[in-house]
Structures are given as structure tokens and as C-alpha cells.
Amino acid sequence: FALNEGLVGRTAASAKPMVTELPEGEMYVSAGIGDIALGVVHHVPAFHKDRVVAVLEIADREKLNDVRMERLEKAAANIATAIVLTHDQEQLKVVFDQVTRSEQQVRHILNAAGEGVYGIDAEARITFVNPTALKILGYDSDEKLLGKNHHELLHHTRPDGSPFPPEECPMKESLTQGRLVTMEDDLFWRADNTSFPVDVKCNPIVRDEKVAGAVITFTDITDSTAATEALQNQVEALAKARRAMLNMMKDLDEEKQKAEAATQAKSDFL
């Protein structure tokens, strides 16, 4: 029923019990002892946290006394609680299913990602690692990474071999300031304590206006670094060859000038 529609709707709208007297001799209920004439109908709102969630409709021979009405109202409250709990459980299941599907989708995306991805909480402890990250970092499972401080495990030493204090790590700004941090040509450390060059992005996770952690993506740029170095070597070799060629041309020009001067001197002598 809609609010204010019929006796049930009017009871729900007013949020108060209603008692309606029935015409004498017109309504009966069958029982084992025969037909029983009904005299009144009670409509009692069922409350849960000051909200009407249902209306009980009870017919009887006569109006309920205060004691029986109080018991009925308590029963209505229990029924309301059961209704809400059932609804909440159904809603919870729907939400749980949605979250499960979302997690599966996220896990599929992470597993398929071509770059290393891992997450950290607000204390910089690793919370998840995708398969690509495990492979790049040289771990066969995430057990040795989960719960560990990511800087102390992966970013602890500078390229020159000196210690890299966590408080000086740029990625810390994602947790303290809630901003995206990008690092190019940085250095990560593998499980076997060897290092490799990386490009890194650290993206903060913000919940309720508070930084709850961050997601770090990184790319092993060893191949591109090697290619860049090879290109630089080629450029330097080309520049060196060009300088040598220019020097040779200069020497040849000087020799030519000397030869021409000698020829001119011989001509003048003759």
C-alpha cells in the first residue's frame, strides 16, 4: 500500500496504531470450533529506529487492552528488526557480489598489465603485487613482499652504493602530501640484490579525504637504457670520426699549400 492509501497506508503515514470497528455480524473467521465473529481490526506500525517498515493487521472480537497492545507493539518491533536485517543481508550480498566482481576485474587487469604494479598502505607496507612485478623483481611468490616496507625492500640504495634513507624517498610524498610522484631513470633492487633502472609512478589512494596508501607502477628500462647508451656511443664515435676527418682534411690542405709554395719558389728561381 502507498502512504495514506487504505487503513494500512494511513497507519504507516501517521505512525500510530489504528483501531477500526467492524459492522456487527458481517465478518467471521473460521476456526475448529466454528465461525467466530470479528468486531475490530487493529493496524499497528512496526518501527525500526523510528522508521515504519511494516504494518501489522490483526482482527479480533474486541479491542485489545493496554497490556495486550503493548505486547503487540513489542512483537511488531521484533518483526520490523527481522525485516530490516533480512533486507540488509540481501543488500549486503548484492554489495559483496559487486565488490567481488570489481576485485576480480581489478585482479585481471593487474595480472595482464605489462608493467610492474604493487600497492602500499599508509605505513608504506606492501599490500599486493602483480605477476609482472614478481617476475621483474625476481620473486617466485608475493609472500616475501607482503607486509614489508617497500622502500627498505626495493629502493634502499642509491646508484652510487650509498644508503637511501626512507625519509628522503620522493615516493613518500604520495603518502604525506597525497600527490602523484613520477621518477625517471631511478633504481630498484631485485631479490638477488642486483639493481636495475626503472621509470616509476606513485599514485596516492585517497579515502574520506585521507591518504590510505598508494599504487606504484614501474617499468624496467634496462633495454631502453642499453639502447640509449649504444646510440650515444655511436654518436660519439661518429663525432670522433668527423673530427678525425676534419683534421685529415686540414693536414691535406696544409700539405697542398706547402707543395704549391714549393712549386712557386722553384718557378721563381728558374
Short mmCIF file of C-alpha atoms in Angstrom, two decimals:
data_model
loop_
_atom_site.label_atom_id
_atom_site.label_comp_id
_atom_site.label_asym_id
_atom_site.label_seq_id
_atom_site.Cartn_x
_atom_site.Cartn_y
_atom_site.Cartn_z
CA PHE A 1 0.00 0.00 0.00
CA ALA A 2 1.11 3.59 -0.63
CA LEU A 3 1.16 6.09 2.20
CA ASN A 4 -2.36 7.25 3.16
CA GLU A 5 -3.84 4.53 0.94
CA GLY A 6 -6.33 2.40 2.85
CA LEU A 7 -6.05 1.63 6.55
CA VAL A 8 -2.55 0.19 6.17
CA GLY A 9 -1.29 3.25 4.29
CA ARG A 10 -2.92 5.64 6.77
CA THR A 11 -1.34 3.75 9.69
CA ALA A 12 2.09 3.93 8.05
CA ALA A 13 1.66 7.66 7.33
CA SER A 14 0.51 8.53 10.85
CA ALA A 15 2.97 6.14 12.53
CA LYS A 16 0.28 5.43 15.14
CA PRO A 17 -1.86 2.37 15.89
CA MET A 18 -5.38 2.43 14.49
CA VAL A 19 -8.46 0.53 15.67
CA THR A 20 -11.41 0.11 13.32
CA GLU A 21 -14.75 -1.30 14.46
CA LEU A 22 -16.34 -3.74 12.05
CA PRO A 23 -20.08 -3.90 11.29
CA GLU A 24 -21.66 -6.46 13.58
CA GLY A 25 -22.24 -9.85 12.06
CA GLU A 26 -20.58 -9.11 8.71
CA MET A 27 -17.08 -10.59 9.16
CA TYR A 28 -16.19 -14.01 10.52
CA VAL A 29 -13.10 -16.19 10.76
CA SER A 30 -13.39 -19.96 10.55
CA ALA A 31 -11.92 -21.99 13.42
CA GLY A 32 -12.09 -25.55 14.71
CA ILE A 33 -14.93 -24.61 17.00
CA GLY A 34 -16.85 -22.90 14.22
CA ASP A 35 -17.13 -19.40 12.80
CA ILE A 36 -16.04 -16.57 15.11
CA ALA A 37 -17.49 -13.11 14.60
CA LEU A 38 -14.89 -10.31 14.31
CA GLY A 39 -15.55 -6.98 15.95
CA VAL A 40 -12.42 -4.84 15.39
CA VAL A 41 -9.32 -4.63 13.23
CA HIS A 42 -6.05 -3.37 14.71
CA HIS A 43 -3.35 -1.80 12.50
CA VAL A 44 -0.06 -1.47 14.33
CA PRO A 45 3.04 0.20 12.81
CA ALA A 46 6.27 -1.79 13.09
CA PHE A 47 9.18 0.51 13.88
CA HIS A 48 12.90 0.15 13.37
CA LYS A 49 14.99 3.12 14.52
CA ASP A 50 11.98 5.48 14.41
CA ARG A 51 11.08 4.37 10.87
CA VAL A 52 7.92 2.46 9.96
CA VAL A 53 8.97 -0.55 7.91
CA ALA A 54 5.73 -2.56 8.10
CA VAL A 55 2.18 -2.54 9.42
CA LEU A 56 0.58 -5.44 11.29
CA GLU A 57 -3.10 -6.03 10.60
CA ILE A 58 -4.88 -8.07 13.28
CA ALA A 59 -8.61 -8.71 13.57
CA ASP A 60 -10.23 -9.75 16.87
CA ARG A 61 -13.61 -9.98 18.54
CA GLU A 62 -12.95 -6.92 20.69
CA LYS A 63 -10.45 -4.14 21.17
CA LEU A 64 -7.15 -5.21 22.78
CA ASN A 65 -6.47 -3.96 26.28
CA ASP A 66 -3.35 -1.93 27.08
CA VAL A 67 -1.28 -4.95 28.16
CA ARG A 68 -2.03 -6.93 25.01
CA MET A 69 -1.47 -3.84 22.84
CA GLU A 70 1.93 -3.27 24.45
CA ARG A 71 2.90 -6.88 23.73
CA LEU A 72 1.69 -6.48 20.15
CA GLU A 73 3.79 -3.34 19.68
CA LYS A 74 6.88 -5.16 21.00
CA ALA A 75 6.19 -8.04 18.63
CA ALA A 76 5.83 -5.53 15.81
CA ALA A 77 9.23 -4.05 16.68
CA ASN A 78 10.83 -7.51 16.59
CA ILE A 79 9.21 -8.20 13.24
CA ALA A 80 10.48 -4.85 11.92
CA THR A 81 14.00 -5.71 13.03
CA ALA A 82 13.80 -9.08 11.29
CA ILE A 83 12.55 -7.44 8.10
CA VAL A 84 15.37 -4.87 8.12
CA LEU A 85 18.01 -7.49 8.87
CA THR A 86 16.74 -9.66 6.02
CA HIS A 87 16.77 -6.68 3.67
CA ASP A 88 20.20 -5.60 4.88
CA GLN A 89 21.57 -9.09 4.37
CA GLU A 90 20.21 -9.11 0.84
CA GLN A 91 21.69 -5.69 0.19
CA LEU A 92 24.96 -6.81 1.77
CA LYS A 93 25.05 -9.81 -0.54
CA VAL A 94 24.44 -7.57 -3.55
CA VAL A 95 27.24 -5.22 -2.45
CA PHE A 96 29.52 -8.16 -1.68
CA ASP A 97 28.88 -9.62 -5.13
CA GLN A 98 29.62 -6.24 -6.72
CA VAL A 99 32.84 -5.87 -4.73
CA THR A 100 33.86 -9.44 -5.64
CA ARG A 101 33.27 -8.78 -9.32
CA SER A 102 35.18 -5.49 -9.08
CA GLU A 103 38.08 -7.19 -7.32
CA GLN A 104 38.14 -9.90 -10.00
CA GLN A 105 38.19 -7.27 -12.72
CA VAL A 106 40.97 -5.33 -10.99
CA ARG A 107 42.94 -8.55 -10.42
CA HIS A 108 42.56 -9.45 -14.11
CA ILE A 109 43.78 -6.00 -15.14
CA LEU A 110 46.74 -6.19 -12.77
CA ASN A 111 47.67 -9.69 -13.90
CA ALA A 112 47.51 -8.65 -17.54
CA ALA A 113 49.49 -5.45 -17.04
CA GLY A 114 52.80 -5.32 -18.88
CA GLU A 115 54.42 -3.28 -16.16
CA GLY A 116 55.14 -3.98 -12.53
CA VAL A 117 52.38 -2.90 -10.15
CA TYR A 118 52.23 -3.10 -6.36
CA GLY A 119 50.26 -1.38 -3.64
CA ILE A 120 51.24 0.00 -0.25
CA ASP A 121 49.24 1.07 2.78
CA ALA A 122 49.60 4.33 4.71
CA GLU A 123 52.62 2.86 6.52
CA ALA A 124 54.36 2.06 3.19
CA ARG A 125 53.84 -1.69 3.66
CA ILE A 126 53.24 -3.75 0.52
CA THR A 127 49.63 -4.93 0.23
CA PHE A 128 49.57 -6.58 -3.21
CA VAL A 129 51.94 -7.36 -6.08
CA ASN A 130 51.06 -8.28 -9.65
CA PRO A 131 52.79 -11.18 -11.50
CA THR A 132 54.81 -8.85 -13.73
CA ALA A 133 56.30 -7.13 -10.69
CA LEU A 134 57.19 -10.50 -9.15
CA LYS A 135 58.93 -11.55 -12.35
CA ILE A 136 60.88 -8.31 -12.73
CA LEU A 137 61.90 -8.29 -9.07
CA GLY A 138 62.93 -11.95 -9.10
CA TYR A 139 60.41 -13.36 -6.60
CA ASP A 140 58.51 -16.61 -7.13
CA SER A 141 55.63 -15.57 -4.84
CA ASP A 142 54.34 -12.49 -3.06
CA GLU A 143 54.83 -13.97 0.43
CA LYS A 144 58.27 -12.38 0.78
CA LEU A 145 56.94 -8.95 -0.12
CA LEU A 146 53.51 -8.63 1.53
CA GLY A 147 53.64 -6.63 4.74
CA LYS A 148 57.21 -5.46 4.10
CA ASN A 149 58.23 -1.81 3.79
CA HIS A 150 58.58 -1.28 0.05
CA HIS A 151 61.41 1.27 0.30
CA GLU A 152 63.52 -0.91 2.59
CA LEU A 153 62.98 -3.88 0.28
CA LEU A 154 63.19 -2.36 -3.20
CA HIS A 155 64.56 1.17 -3.04
CA HIS A 156 67.10 1.14 -0.20
CA THR A 157 70.34 2.04 -2.01
CA ARG A 158 71.35 4.82 -4.40
CA PRO A 159 73.12 4.20 -7.73
CA ASP A 160 76.46 5.16 -6.15
CA GLY A 161 76.02 2.45 -3.49
CA SER A 162 75.23 4.81 -0.61
CA PRO A 163 72.18 4.15 1.63
CA PHE A 164 68.91 5.80 0.57
CA PRO A 165 67.02 6.88 3.76
CA PRO A 166 63.22 6.37 3.52
CA GLU A 167 62.56 9.96 4.60
CA GLU A 168 64.41 11.18 1.50
CA CYS A 169 62.48 8.97 -0.92
CA PRO A 170 60.32 11.07 -3.30
CA MET A 171 57.58 8.41 -3.22
CA LYS A 172 56.96 9.29 0.43
CA GLU A 173 55.30 12.49 -0.79
CA SER A 174 52.42 10.42 -2.19
CA LEU A 175 51.62 9.31 1.36
CA THR A 176 52.34 12.58 3.15
CA GLN A 177 51.05 15.05 0.57
CA GLY A 178 48.66 12.92 -1.46
CA ARG A 179 50.18 13.78 -4.83
CA LEU A 180 51.34 11.83 -7.87
CA VAL A 181 55.09 11.25 -7.91
CA THR A 182 56.94 10.42 -11.12
CA MET A 183 60.58 9.30 -11.21
CA GLU A 184 62.56 8.63 -14.37
CA ASP A 185 65.73 6.55 -14.65
CA ASP A 186 65.60 5.57 -10.96
CA LEU A 187 66.85 2.33 -9.42
CA PHE A 188 65.10 -0.71 -7.90
CA TRP A 189 66.70 -3.76 -6.29
CA ARG A 190 65.87 -7.39 -7.05
CA ALA A 191 65.60 -10.36 -4.71
CA ASP A 192 69.19 -11.37 -5.54
CA ASN A 193 70.41 -7.89 -4.51
CA THR A 194 71.15 -6.77 -8.07
CA SER A 195 69.78 -3.46 -9.28
CA PHE A 196 68.09 -2.34 -12.48
CA PRO A 197 66.95 1.03 -13.88
CA VAL A 198 63.26 1.90 -13.69
CA ASP A 199 60.71 4.55 -14.52
CA VAL A 200 58.28 4.85 -11.59
CA LYS A 201 54.87 6.38 -10.91
CA CYS A 202 53.45 6.51 -7.39
CA ASN A 203 49.73 7.35 -7.27
CA PRO A 204 48.09 8.01 -3.86
CA ILE A 205 44.88 6.27 -2.75
CA VAL A 206 42.59 8.77 -1.01
CA ARG A 207 39.62 7.64 1.09
CA ASP A 208 37.43 10.03 3.07
CA GLU A 209 39.91 12.83 2.33
CA LYS A 210 42.74 10.81 3.89
CA VAL A 211 45.62 9.07 2.14
CA ALA A 212 45.11 5.33 2.70
CA GLY A 213 48.07 4.18 0.63
CA ALA A 214 49.39 4.29 -2.91
CA VAL A 215 49.71 2.25 -6.09
CA ILE A 216 53.19 2.08 -7.60
CA THR A 217 53.77 1.17 -11.23
CA PHE A 218 57.28 0.68 -12.58
CA THR A 219 58.91 -0.27 -15.85
CA ASP A 220 62.26 -1.98 -16.26
CA ILE A 221 64.10 0.30 -18.69
CA THR A 222 67.26 -1.82 -18.89
CA ASP A 223 66.78 -2.45 -22.63
CA SER A 224 65.93 1.16 -23.44
CA THR A 225 68.85 2.37 -21.31
CA ALA A 226 71.20 0.00 -23.12
CA ALA A 227 69.82 1.19 -26.46
CA THR A 228 70.27 4.81 -25.40
CA GLU A 229 73.85 4.12 -24.32
CA ALA A 230 74.57 2.34 -27.62
CA LEU A 231 73.15 5.27 -29.54
CA GLN A 232 75.22 7.70 -27.50
CA ASN A 233 78.31 5.60 -28.20
CA GLN A 234 77.52 5.65 -31.91
CA VAL A 235 77.03 9.41 -31.86
CA GLU A 236 80.31 9.87 -30.01
CA ALA A 237 82.12 7.53 -32.43
CA LEU A 238 80.64 9.44 -35.37
CA ALA A 239 81.69 12.74 -33.85
CA LYS A 240 85.20 11.37 -33.27
CA ALA A 241 85.42 10.15 -36.85
CA ARG A 242 84.20 13.52 -38.10
CA ARG A 243 86.85 15.31 -36.06
CA ALA A 244 89.50 12.96 -37.44
CA MET A 245 88.28 13.57 -40.97
CA LEU A 246 88.39 17.33 -40.47
CA ASN A 247 91.92 17.07 -39.09
CA MET A 248 92.97 14.97 -42.08
CA MET A 249 91.43 17.50 -44.47
CA LYS A 250 93.23 20.28 -42.64
CA ASP A 251 96.53 18.41 -42.88
CA LEU A 252 95.98 17.73 -46.58
CA ASP A 253 95.18 21.36 -47.16
CA GLU A 254 98.36 22.41 -45.36
CA GLU A 255 100.40 19.91 -47.39
CA LYS A 256 98.80 21.20 -50.58
CA GLN A 257 99.65 24.75 -49.65
CA LYS A 258 103.23 23.75 -48.90
CA ALA A 259 103.50 21.94 -52.25
CA GLU A 260 102.12 24.91 -54.12
CA ALA A 261 104.52 27.23 -52.30
CA ALA A 262 107.47 25.00 -53.18
CA THR A 263 106.41 24.86 -56.85
CA GLN A 264 106.07 28.61 -56.94
CA ALA A 265 109.50 29.05 -55.33
CA LYS A 266 111.08 26.70 -57.88
CA SER A 267 109.44 28.58 -60.74
CA ASP A 268 110.68 31.91 -59.42
CA PHE A 269 114.22 30.53 -59.07
CA LEU A 270 114.26 29.30 -62.64
#
